[in-house]
Short mmCIF file of C-alpha atoms and ligand atoms in Angstrom, two decimals:
data_model
loop_
_atom_site.label_atom_id
_atom_site.label_comp_id
_atom_site.label_asym_id
_atom_site.label_seq_id
_atom_site.Cartn_x
_atom_site.Cartn_y
_atom_site.Cartn_z
CA MET P 1 13.85 18.24 -23.49
CA THR P 2 13.31 18.66 -27.26
CA ALA P 3 13.17 15.52 -29.38
CA SER P 4 16.54 16.28 -30.97
CA ALA P 5 18.20 16.66 -27.54
CA LEU P 6 17.12 13.15 -26.53
CA PRO P 7 19.57 10.24 -26.56
CA ARG P 8 19.38 8.40 -29.89
CA GLU P 9 17.64 5.29 -28.45
CA LEU P 10 14.78 7.42 -27.09
CA ARG P 11 14.20 9.62 -30.14
CA ASP P 12 11.94 7.23 -31.96
CA LEU P 13 10.55 5.69 -28.77
CA PRO P 14 6.81 6.24 -29.41
CA GLY P 15 6.79 4.12 -32.59
CA ARG P 16 9.06 1.43 -31.20
CA LEU P 17 7.10 1.21 -27.96
CA ARG P 18 3.93 0.70 -29.95
CA ASP P 19 5.62 -2.06 -31.99
CA TRP P 20 6.93 -3.87 -28.92
CA ALA P 21 3.51 -3.57 -27.29
CA ALA P 22 1.78 -4.86 -30.43
CA ALA P 23 4.01 -7.94 -30.34
CA GLU P 24 2.52 -8.68 -26.89
CA GLY P 25 -1.08 -8.21 -28.06
CA PHE P 26 -1.54 -4.60 -26.92
CA SER P 27 -3.38 -2.32 -29.28
CA ASP P 28 -1.60 0.87 -28.21
CA ALA P 29 1.07 2.09 -25.83
CA ALA P 30 2.50 5.47 -24.86
CA VAL P 31 4.23 7.26 -22.01
CA ALA P 32 2.04 9.40 -19.71
CA ARG P 33 2.71 12.69 -17.98
CA PRO P 34 2.11 11.78 -14.33
CA ASP P 35 0.29 15.08 -13.79
CA LEU P 36 -2.84 14.05 -11.88
CA ASP P 37 -3.68 17.05 -9.69
CA ALA P 38 -7.08 17.84 -11.24
CA ASP P 39 -7.98 14.16 -11.33
CA HIS P 40 -7.04 13.78 -7.67
CA GLU P 41 -9.45 16.60 -6.89
CA HIS P 42 -12.24 14.88 -8.87
CA LEU P 43 -11.48 11.64 -7.09
CA ARG P 44 -11.73 13.40 -3.70
CA ASP P 45 -15.06 15.00 -4.68
CA TRP P 46 -16.35 11.61 -5.82
CA LEU P 47 -15.37 10.01 -2.53
CA ASP P 48 -16.76 12.92 -0.48
CA ALA P 49 -20.08 12.48 -2.28
CA GLY P 50 -20.07 8.81 -1.23
CA HIS P 51 -20.25 7.71 -4.88
CA HIS P 52 -17.90 4.81 -4.20
CA GLY P 53 -20.53 3.04 -2.06
CA ASP P 54 -18.94 0.26 -0.05
CA MET P 55 -15.72 0.14 -2.15
CA ARG P 56 -13.78 1.31 0.88
CA TRP P 57 -10.52 0.39 -0.80
CA MET P 58 -11.06 3.34 -3.17
CA ALA P 59 -11.06 5.78 -0.24
CA ASP P 60 -8.26 4.04 1.67
CA THR P 61 -5.87 4.34 -1.27
CA ALA P 62 -6.90 7.72 -2.72
CA SER P 63 -3.57 9.48 -2.19
CA LEU P 64 -1.58 6.58 -3.68
CA ARG P 65 -3.77 6.68 -6.79
CA ALA P 66 -2.77 10.20 -7.59
CA ASP P 67 0.92 9.72 -6.91
CA PRO P 68 2.82 7.08 -8.92
CA GLU P 69 6.04 7.82 -7.02
CA ALA P 70 4.33 7.01 -3.71
CA LEU P 71 2.98 3.72 -5.04
CA ARG P 72 6.36 2.57 -6.32
CA GLN P 73 9.35 4.41 -5.06
CA GLY P 74 11.72 5.55 -7.79
CA THR P 75 9.06 5.68 -10.50
CA ARG P 76 10.02 8.24 -13.12
CA SER P 77 7.78 7.25 -16.01
CA VAL P 78 4.43 5.57 -16.58
CA ILE P 79 3.90 3.52 -19.73
CA CYS P 80 0.20 3.04 -20.50
CA VAL P 81 -1.25 0.33 -22.73
CA ARG P 82 -4.65 -0.69 -23.99
CA MET P 83 -5.85 -4.18 -24.93
CA ASP P 84 -9.07 -4.65 -26.89
CA TYR P 85 -11.45 -7.32 -25.59
CA GLY P 86 -13.99 -7.29 -28.41
CA LEU P 87 -17.12 -5.33 -27.52
CA ASP P 88 -19.46 -6.89 -30.06
CA THR P 89 -22.42 -4.50 -29.82
CA GLU P 90 -24.46 -6.35 -32.44
CA ALA P 91 -24.25 -9.64 -30.58
CA ALA P 92 -25.06 -7.97 -27.25
CA TRP P 93 -28.50 -6.49 -27.98
CA PRO P 94 -30.38 -9.74 -28.79
CA VAL P 95 -29.25 -11.19 -25.43
CA LEU P 96 -30.20 -8.03 -23.53
CA ASN P 97 -33.59 -8.08 -25.22
CA ASP P 98 -34.29 -11.71 -24.31
CA GLY P 99 -35.37 -11.76 -20.65
CA SER P 100 -34.94 -15.52 -20.41
CA ARG P 101 -31.17 -15.25 -20.98
CA GLY P 102 -28.47 -13.90 -18.71
CA TYR P 103 -26.37 -10.98 -19.89
CA VAL P 104 -22.73 -11.17 -18.82
CA SER P 105 -20.63 -8.09 -19.59
CA ARG P 106 -18.55 -8.67 -22.64
CA TYR P 107 -15.30 -7.99 -20.79
CA ALA P 108 -15.93 -10.91 -18.43
CA LEU P 109 -16.79 -13.68 -20.89
CA GLY P 110 -13.28 -15.08 -21.27
CA ARG P 111 -10.07 -15.43 -19.32
CA ASP P 112 -9.42 -12.97 -16.49
CA TYR P 113 -7.83 -9.87 -18.02
CA HIS P 114 -5.73 -9.19 -14.92
CA LYS P 115 -3.84 -12.41 -15.57
CA VAL P 116 -3.63 -12.00 -19.34
CA MET P 117 -2.38 -8.43 -19.19
CA ARG P 118 0.06 -8.59 -16.33
CA LYS P 119 1.91 -11.50 -17.90
CA ARG P 120 2.19 -9.64 -21.19
CA LEU P 121 3.10 -6.35 -19.49
CA ALA P 122 6.01 -8.09 -17.75
CA ARG P 123 7.19 -9.39 -21.14
CA LEU P 124 6.88 -5.87 -22.57
CA ALA P 125 8.99 -4.56 -19.67
CA ASP P 126 11.64 -7.18 -20.53
CA ARG P 127 11.65 -6.10 -24.17
CA ILE P 128 12.20 -2.53 -23.05
CA ALA P 129 15.05 -3.65 -20.80
CA ALA P 130 16.68 -5.47 -23.71
CA VAL P 131 16.91 -2.20 -25.66
CA LEU P 132 17.09 0.57 -23.07
CA GLY P 133 18.89 -1.32 -20.34
CA PRO P 134 17.85 -2.91 -17.05
CA HIS P 135 15.19 -1.02 -15.13
CA GLY P 136 13.19 -1.32 -11.95
CA TYR P 137 9.49 -1.63 -12.68
CA ARG P 138 6.07 -2.86 -11.60
CA VAL P 139 3.18 -3.77 -13.87
CA PHE P 140 -0.51 -3.14 -13.20
CA ALA P 141 -3.82 -3.95 -14.81
CA ASP P 142 -6.62 -2.91 -12.49
CA SER P 143 -4.54 -4.52 -9.78
CA ALA P 144 -3.34 -1.60 -7.63
CA PRO P 145 -4.25 1.97 -6.66
CA VAL P 146 -3.64 3.59 -10.04
CA LEU P 147 -5.76 6.26 -11.77
CA GLU P 148 -5.67 4.26 -14.98
CA LYS P 149 -8.07 6.29 -17.12
CA ALA P 150 -6.47 9.61 -16.22
CA LEU P 151 -2.97 8.31 -16.96
CA ALA P 152 -4.10 6.78 -20.26
CA ARG P 153 -5.72 10.10 -21.21
CA ASN P 154 -2.43 11.86 -20.40
CA ALA P 155 -0.66 9.35 -22.63
CA ALA P 156 -3.10 10.36 -25.41
CA LEU P 157 -4.61 6.86 -25.64
CA GLY P 158 -8.02 8.55 -25.72
CA TRP P 159 -10.33 10.86 -23.80
CA ILE P 160 -12.59 10.23 -20.80
CA GLY P 161 -16.18 10.12 -22.08
CA LYS P 162 -19.30 11.31 -20.30
CA HIS P 163 -19.87 7.72 -19.16
CA THR P 164 -16.45 8.08 -17.41
CA LEU P 165 -14.68 5.41 -19.48
CA LEU P 166 -11.68 6.00 -21.71
CA LEU P 167 -12.69 6.29 -25.34
CA ASN P 168 -10.70 6.22 -28.52
CA ARG P 169 -11.76 7.31 -31.99
CA GLU P 170 -10.36 4.17 -33.61
CA ALA P 171 -11.44 1.67 -30.97
CA GLY P 172 -14.37 3.00 -28.93
CA SER P 173 -14.10 1.94 -25.28
CA GLY P 174 -14.04 -1.90 -25.42
CA PHE P 175 -10.56 -2.30 -24.02
CA PHE P 176 -8.67 -2.79 -20.79
CA LEU P 177 -5.96 -0.50 -19.52
CA GLY P 178 -2.62 -1.43 -18.01
CA GLU P 179 0.57 0.29 -16.93
CA ILE P 180 4.26 -0.17 -16.34
CA TYR P 181 5.70 2.07 -13.63
CA THR P 182 9.41 2.28 -14.37
CA ASP P 183 12.45 4.08 -13.01
CA LEU P 184 13.58 4.85 -16.57
CA ALA P 185 13.26 8.54 -17.47
CA LEU P 186 11.26 8.34 -20.69
CA PRO P 187 9.92 11.36 -22.60
CA PRO P 188 6.14 11.60 -22.08
CA THR P 189 3.96 11.75 -25.15
CA GLU P 190 3.57 15.29 -26.42
CA ALA P 191 0.25 14.68 -28.14
CA ARG P 192 -2.90 15.96 -26.41
CA PRO P 193 -6.01 13.91 -27.07
CA GLY P 194 -9.10 15.73 -28.26
CA ALA P 195 -12.42 15.00 -26.55
CA TYR P 196 -15.17 13.99 -28.95
CA CYS P 197 -18.37 13.59 -26.95
CA GLY P 198 -19.71 16.92 -28.19
CA SER P 199 -23.39 17.38 -27.41
CA CYS P 200 -24.06 13.61 -27.31
CA ARG P 201 -25.56 12.25 -24.08
CA ALA P 202 -26.69 8.81 -25.25
CA CYS P 203 -24.89 7.02 -22.40
CA ILE P 204 -26.52 9.24 -19.76
CA ASP P 205 -29.99 8.73 -21.21
CA VAL P 206 -29.75 4.95 -21.68
CA CYS P 207 -28.40 4.07 -18.24
CA PRO P 208 -31.13 1.82 -16.77
CA THR P 209 -30.54 3.01 -13.20
CA GLY P 210 -29.61 6.66 -13.76
CA ALA P 211 -26.08 6.07 -12.47
CA ILE P 212 -24.42 8.75 -14.62
CA VAL P 213 -25.68 11.56 -12.44
CA ALA P 214 -23.97 14.27 -14.55
CA PRO P 215 -21.55 14.17 -17.47
CA TYR P 216 -18.29 12.55 -16.27
CA GLN P 217 -19.80 11.64 -12.91
CA LEU P 218 -20.85 8.17 -11.98
CA ASP P 219 -22.59 7.28 -8.74
CA ALA P 220 -21.35 3.71 -8.39
CA ARG P 221 -24.10 2.94 -5.87
CA ARG P 222 -26.60 3.04 -8.74
CA CYS P 223 -24.38 1.36 -11.35
CA ILE P 224 -25.38 -2.20 -12.26
CA SER P 225 -21.73 -3.09 -12.64
CA TYR P 226 -21.14 -2.14 -9.01
CA LEU P 227 -24.37 -3.74 -7.77
CA THR P 228 -23.73 -7.09 -9.46
CA ILE P 229 -19.94 -7.33 -8.99
CA GLU P 230 -18.57 -5.22 -6.17
CA HIS P 231 -21.51 -4.89 -3.81
CA ARG P 232 -21.98 -7.60 -1.22
CA GLY P 233 -25.31 -8.17 0.49
CA SER P 234 -28.75 -7.08 -0.55
CA ILE P 235 -29.35 -5.14 -3.77
CA PRO P 236 -31.68 -2.17 -3.11
CA GLU P 237 -35.17 -3.33 -4.10
CA ALA P 238 -35.96 -0.13 -5.97
CA LEU P 239 -33.10 -0.80 -8.41
CA ARG P 240 -33.78 -4.51 -9.01
CA PRO P 241 -36.38 -4.17 -11.81
CA ALA P 242 -34.03 -1.91 -13.82
CA ILE P 243 -31.26 -4.49 -13.65
CA GLY P 244 -33.24 -6.61 -16.13
CA ASN P 245 -31.26 -9.68 -17.13
CA ARG P 246 -27.78 -8.23 -16.46
CA ILE P 247 -26.22 -10.83 -14.16
CA PHE P 248 -22.60 -9.68 -14.13
CA GLY P 249 -21.67 -6.11 -15.00
CA CYS P 250 -23.36 -3.89 -17.54
CA ASP P 251 -22.42 -2.54 -20.96
CA ASP P 252 -25.38 -0.35 -21.90
CA CYS P 253 -23.58 3.00 -21.71
CA GLN P 254 -20.94 1.59 -24.04
CA LEU P 255 -23.32 -0.21 -26.38
CA VAL P 256 -25.11 3.04 -27.29
CA CYS P 257 -21.93 5.06 -27.66
CA PRO P 258 -21.49 6.04 -31.32
CA TRP P 259 -17.72 5.55 -31.03
CA ASN P 260 -18.22 1.85 -30.32
CA ARG P 261 -19.12 1.39 -33.95
CA TYR P 262 -15.34 1.28 -34.19
CA ALA P 263 -14.84 -1.23 -31.37
CA GLN P 264 -12.12 -3.70 -32.32
CA GLU P 265 -12.15 -7.48 -32.15
CA ALA P 266 -10.55 -9.18 -29.15
CA ALA P 267 -6.78 -8.78 -29.35
CA VAL P 268 -6.03 -12.24 -27.98
CA PRO P 269 -7.90 -15.58 -28.08
CA ASP P 270 -8.00 -15.64 -24.24
CA PHE P 271 -11.03 -13.32 -24.31
CA ALA P 272 -13.24 -15.71 -26.34
CA PRO P 273 -16.50 -16.53 -24.49
CA ARG P 274 -16.44 -19.66 -22.31
CA HIS P 275 -19.23 -22.11 -21.42
CA GLY P 276 -21.74 -20.41 -23.75
CA LEU P 277 -21.89 -17.54 -21.26
CA ASP P 278 -22.50 -15.02 -24.02
CA SER P 279 -26.14 -16.13 -24.33
CA ALA P 280 -26.96 -18.82 -21.75
CA ALA P 281 -30.45 -19.38 -20.34
CA LEU P 282 -30.94 -18.01 -16.82
CA THR P 283 -32.52 -21.26 -15.60
CA GLU P 284 -29.47 -23.21 -16.79
CA LEU P 285 -27.02 -20.88 -15.01
CA PHE P 286 -29.11 -20.87 -11.83
CA ALA P 287 -28.89 -24.66 -11.71
CA TRP P 288 -25.06 -24.64 -11.38
CA ASP P 289 -24.07 -25.99 -7.98
CA GLU P 290 -21.06 -24.53 -6.22
CA ALA P 291 -18.64 -27.14 -7.59
CA THR P 292 -19.80 -26.51 -11.16
CA TRP P 293 -19.56 -22.76 -10.63
CA SER P 294 -16.04 -23.11 -9.25
CA ALA P 295 -14.92 -25.30 -12.13
CA ASN P 296 -16.58 -23.16 -14.81
CA THR P 297 -15.29 -19.82 -13.54
CA GLU P 298 -11.71 -20.94 -12.96
CA GLY P 299 -9.35 -18.24 -14.28
CA MET P 300 -12.20 -15.83 -15.09
CA ALA P 301 -12.98 -12.34 -13.73
CA LEU P 302 -16.51 -13.67 -13.24
CA ARG P 303 -15.32 -15.17 -9.96
CA ARG P 304 -15.31 -11.77 -8.29
CA ALA P 305 -19.03 -11.90 -7.52
CA GLY P 306 -18.62 -15.17 -5.58
CA TYR P 307 -21.07 -18.07 -5.85
CA ARG P 308 -23.65 -16.46 -3.58
CA GLY P 309 -23.40 -13.19 -5.48
CA TRP P 310 -23.90 -15.16 -8.69
CA LEU P 311 -27.09 -16.76 -7.35
CA ARG P 312 -28.31 -13.43 -5.95
CA ASN P 313 -27.81 -11.74 -9.35
CA ILE P 314 -29.53 -14.52 -11.30
CA ALA P 315 -32.42 -14.50 -8.84
CA VAL P 316 -32.98 -10.80 -9.63
CA ALA P 317 -32.84 -11.52 -13.38
CA LEU P 318 -35.29 -14.42 -12.97
CA GLY P 319 -37.58 -12.06 -11.08
CA ASN P 320 -37.47 -9.77 -14.11
CA ALA P 321 -37.86 -12.62 -16.65
CA PRO P 322 -41.12 -13.38 -18.45
CA THR P 323 -43.30 -15.52 -16.17
CA GLY P 324 -43.22 -19.23 -17.00
CA SER P 325 -43.23 -22.57 -15.25
CA ALA P 326 -39.47 -23.15 -15.77
CA VAL P 327 -38.63 -19.77 -14.22
CA ILE P 328 -40.88 -20.36 -11.22
CA ALA P 329 -39.59 -23.93 -10.72
CA ALA P 330 -35.97 -22.70 -10.86
CA LEU P 331 -36.67 -20.05 -8.23
CA GLN P 332 -38.59 -22.47 -6.03
CA SER P 333 -35.64 -24.88 -6.12
CA ARG P 334 -33.55 -22.23 -4.29
CA ALA P 335 -36.24 -20.76 -2.03
CA ASP P 336 -34.74 -22.41 1.04
CA HIS P 337 -31.12 -21.66 0.17
CA GLU P 338 -28.88 -21.52 3.23
CA ASP P 339 -27.72 -17.98 2.47
CA THR P 340 -30.10 -15.30 3.74
CA VAL P 341 -29.29 -12.86 0.95
CA VAL P 342 -29.90 -15.46 -1.78
CA ARG P 343 -33.13 -16.54 -0.06
CA GLU P 344 -34.38 -12.98 0.23
CA HIS P 345 -33.73 -12.26 -3.47
CA VAL P 346 -35.38 -15.53 -4.52
CA ARG P 347 -38.50 -14.66 -2.51
CA TRP P 348 -38.57 -11.19 -4.03
CA ALA P 349 -38.31 -12.78 -7.49
CA LEU P 350 -41.09 -15.27 -6.80
CA ALA P 351 -43.34 -12.44 -5.60
CA ARG P 352 -42.74 -10.67 -8.94
CA HIS P 353 -44.37 -13.69 -10.59
CA ASP P 354 -47.13 -13.81 -7.99
CA ALA P 355 -45.65 -17.13 -6.94
CA VAL P 356 -44.60 -18.38 -3.54
CA ALA P 357 -41.82 -20.61 -2.25
CA GLY P 358 -42.92 -24.11 -3.21
C1 B12 I 401 -13.78 1.64 -9.25
C2 B12 I 401 -13.95 1.12 -10.67
C3 B12 I 401 -15.24 0.85 -11.11
C4 B12 I 401 -16.48 1.25 -10.31
C5 B12 I 401 -16.67 2.77 -10.47
C6 B12 I 401 -16.57 3.25 -11.93
C7 B12 I 401 -16.01 4.64 -12.11
N1 B12 I 401 -16.47 5.35 -13.10
O1 B12 I 401 -15.14 5.06 -11.35
C8 B12 I 401 -17.57 0.37 -10.97
C9 B12 I 401 -17.68 -0.93 -10.19
C10 B12 I 401 -18.95 0.99 -11.07
C11 B12 I 401 -16.93 0.08 -12.32
C12 B12 I 401 -17.66 -0.27 -13.44
C13 B12 I 401 -17.10 -0.53 -14.68
N2 B12 I 401 -15.80 -0.67 -14.97
CO1 B12 I 401 -14.42 -0.22 -13.71
N3 B12 I 401 -12.97 0.32 -12.66
C14 B12 I 401 -12.83 0.91 -11.49
C15 B12 I 401 -11.37 1.21 -11.16
C16 B12 I 401 -10.85 0.12 -10.19
C17 B12 I 401 -11.10 2.61 -10.57
C18 B12 I 401 -11.80 3.76 -11.33
C19 B12 I 401 -11.64 5.07 -10.59
O2 B12 I 401 -10.56 5.53 -10.34
N4 B12 I 401 -12.76 5.68 -10.18
C20 B12 I 401 -12.73 6.90 -9.43
C21 B12 I 401 -13.59 7.96 -10.09
C22 B12 I 401 -13.44 9.30 -9.38
O3 B12 I 401 -13.09 8.09 -11.39
P1 B12 I 401 -14.00 8.64 -12.59
O4 B12 I 401 -15.42 8.62 -12.25
O5 B12 I 401 -13.54 7.99 -13.83
O6 B12 I 401 -13.55 10.16 -12.62
C23 B12 I 401 -12.34 10.53 -13.28
C24 B12 I 401 -12.59 11.41 -14.48
O7 B12 I 401 -13.83 11.13 -15.09
C25 B12 I 401 -12.44 12.80 -13.96
N5 B12 I 401 -13.69 13.45 -13.52
C26 B12 I 401 -14.45 13.10 -12.48
N6 B12 I 401 -15.43 13.99 -12.28
C27 B12 I 401 -15.29 14.92 -13.22
C28 B12 I 401 -16.04 16.05 -13.47
C29 B12 I 401 -15.69 16.86 -14.53
C30 B12 I 401 -16.50 18.07 -14.78
C31 B12 I 401 -14.58 16.49 -15.35
C32 B12 I 401 -14.22 17.32 -16.51
C33 B12 I 401 -13.83 15.34 -15.09
C34 B12 I 401 -14.19 14.58 -14.02
O8 B12 I 401 -11.58 12.69 -12.84
C35 B12 I 401 -11.61 11.40 -12.28
C36 B12 I 401 -10.20 10.90 -12.01
O9 B12 I 401 -9.47 10.73 -13.21
C37 B12 I 401 -10.69 1.09 -12.58
C38 B12 I 401 -9.27 0.54 -12.58
C39 B12 I 401 -8.28 1.59 -12.11
N7 B12 I 401 -7.42 1.22 -11.21
O10 B12 I 401 -8.32 2.72 -12.59
C40 B12 I 401 -11.66 0.18 -13.35
C41 B12 I 401 -11.95 0.49 -14.85
C42 B12 I 401 -12.24 1.97 -14.92
N8 B12 I 401 -13.18 -0.23 -15.12
C43 B12 I 401 -13.23 -0.70 -16.30
C44 B12 I 401 -14.38 -1.33 -16.84
C45 B12 I 401 -14.19 -2.13 -18.13
C46 B12 I 401 -15.62 -1.20 -16.21
C47 B12 I 401 -17.00 -1.59 -16.79
C48 B12 I 401 -17.16 -1.30 -18.27
C49 B12 I 401 -17.23 -3.10 -16.50
C50 B12 I 401 -18.60 -3.60 -16.90
N9 B12 I 401 -18.85 -3.85 -18.17
O11 B12 I 401 -19.46 -3.81 -16.07
C51 B12 I 401 -17.96 -0.74 -15.90
C52 B12 I 401 -18.28 0.61 -16.56
C53 B12 I 401 -19.11 1.54 -15.72
C54 B12 I 401 -18.83 3.01 -16.06
N10 B12 I 401 -19.70 3.66 -16.81
O12 B12 I 401 -17.79 3.54 -15.63
C55 B12 I 401 -11.98 -0.40 -17.11
C56 B12 I 401 -12.29 0.74 -18.09
C57 B12 I 401 -11.52 0.71 -19.41
C58 B12 I 401 -11.86 1.96 -20.20
N11 B12 I 401 -12.06 1.82 -21.49
O13 B12 I 401 -11.94 3.04 -19.67
C59 B12 I 401 -10.94 0.00 -15.95
C60 B12 I 401 -9.93 1.07 -16.33
C61 B12 I 401 -10.22 -1.32 -15.56
C62 B12 I 401 -9.15 -1.71 -16.58
N12 B12 I 401 -7.89 -1.80 -16.16
O14 B12 I 401 -9.37 -1.90 -17.73
N13 B12 I 401 -15.61 0.25 -12.29
S1 SF4 I 402 -22.53 0.28 -16.68
FE1 SF4 I 402 -24.77 0.24 -16.91
S2 SF4 I 402 -25.57 0.92 -14.93
FE2 SF4 I 402 -23.38 1.47 -14.99
S3 SF4 I 402 -23.35 3.57 -15.79
FE3 SF4 I 402 -23.16 2.24 -17.58
S4 SF4 I 402 -25.28 1.92 -18.28
FE4 SF4 I 402 -25.39 2.74 -16.20
S1 SF4 I 403 -22.38 7.93 -25.61
FE1 SF4 I 403 -21.95 10.01 -26.34
S2 SF4 I 403 -21.62 11.21 -24.46
FE2 SF4 I 403 -21.47 9.07 -23.89
S3 SF4 I 403 -19.29 8.63 -24.00
FE3 SF4 I 403 -20.16 8.08 -26.00
S4 SF4 I 403 -19.90 9.92 -27.27
FE4 SF4 I 403 -19.60 10.54 -25.12
#
């Protein structure tokens, strides 16, 4: 349908949608073509190669991911949004370069984005209803089998970079994605995003564990984000030294990306760092007991690793930290931890300092 053939209330939809979204804290919004055939094929190849590791839920839901209608019956349009979380590259490097501190991915420092975004997406859906009429919808923010990056690319919110994240010329990649699946028939955006990686390969070269095995292809089994957040159990020993002091997620491939010079500040105060987690000492974090951890991570995405995962990750970072009596004492205090995985990582870390369980 040409723009002039559209009903009056839909003709200037792109601008109005952006305005309504901005009122809810979103930095951009647009309607996506739900054409995901090529992406479905890439997803299948990725799964066939085993690159999803033990994220079985990725394989179990593959067909739903590529088919919005199958995920929510009656879906006719997908509205995509982005929300900036504030990827402060300048503040990140000093923490990464100080082995005595723990590096928590910038996206996880504040309130859980799933909660923040879904609440605001529901309000955006209500705004749309107020103008375009009642509609059936569901909102998502990394909360269901949705190919979020591919849909956002189709909506022209950016392009998928060689590090496999969605990138935007005005905002880099420091943002979350969310969607509204609606039964309204909305005209998809006609713009086609350019792709601006060119000959750059900074993200591929910097990756500490070589997880970007080819441009646009990530082997999650090597990715520090996967190893420290999604993976349960033992972290492969060969990869532990390269994890450095990254205790929850990893931002390196984004920090070196030239487009993140344009990363925007956090769109909402919810994403402000909590409990000094943007530069806390490893020994201090390792001393949190389970009750403190539970209280301090309430309402944060940081919870996903679980308390034992948290201790396991910090043990690895302490193993990589400069040797010192405080580091060794902290590790020795957990050498007899009840959890076998934690214990094993603590012993590995002590051995790195030529120390033994005390
Ligand atoms: C599984 C997952 C992970 C896994 C796997 C990552 C991955 N690249 O798939 C792990 C745990 C490693 C991970 C890590 C991170 N994640 Co994550 N993750 C997801 C999740 C749930 C699904 C992604 C997915 O579909 N993967 C499947 C594979 C096949 O997709 P893909 O590699 O991107 O491949 C696509 C294209 O690149 C293309 N393609 C693939 N191969 C090829 C080959 C060629 C030649 C071409 C041209 C194209 C092409 O087709 C594929 C399908 O579209 C999404 C949320 C969602 N529901 O979408 C969040 C999401 C992608 N993650 C997000 C974030 C923030 C992160 C981290 C930055 C967190 C952190 N700081 O630690 C890291 C970044 C690591 C990285 N470099 O990607 C954000 C990204 C926002 C953005 N700007 O893009 C999302 C969208 C969540 C959200 N709602 O905001 N994540
Ligand atoms: S998040 Fe870290 S480990 Fe994962 S691909 Fe990027 S740089 Fe590599
Ligand atoms: S670092 Fe370079 S190659 Fe990687 S996503 Fe950014 S622009 Fe693309």
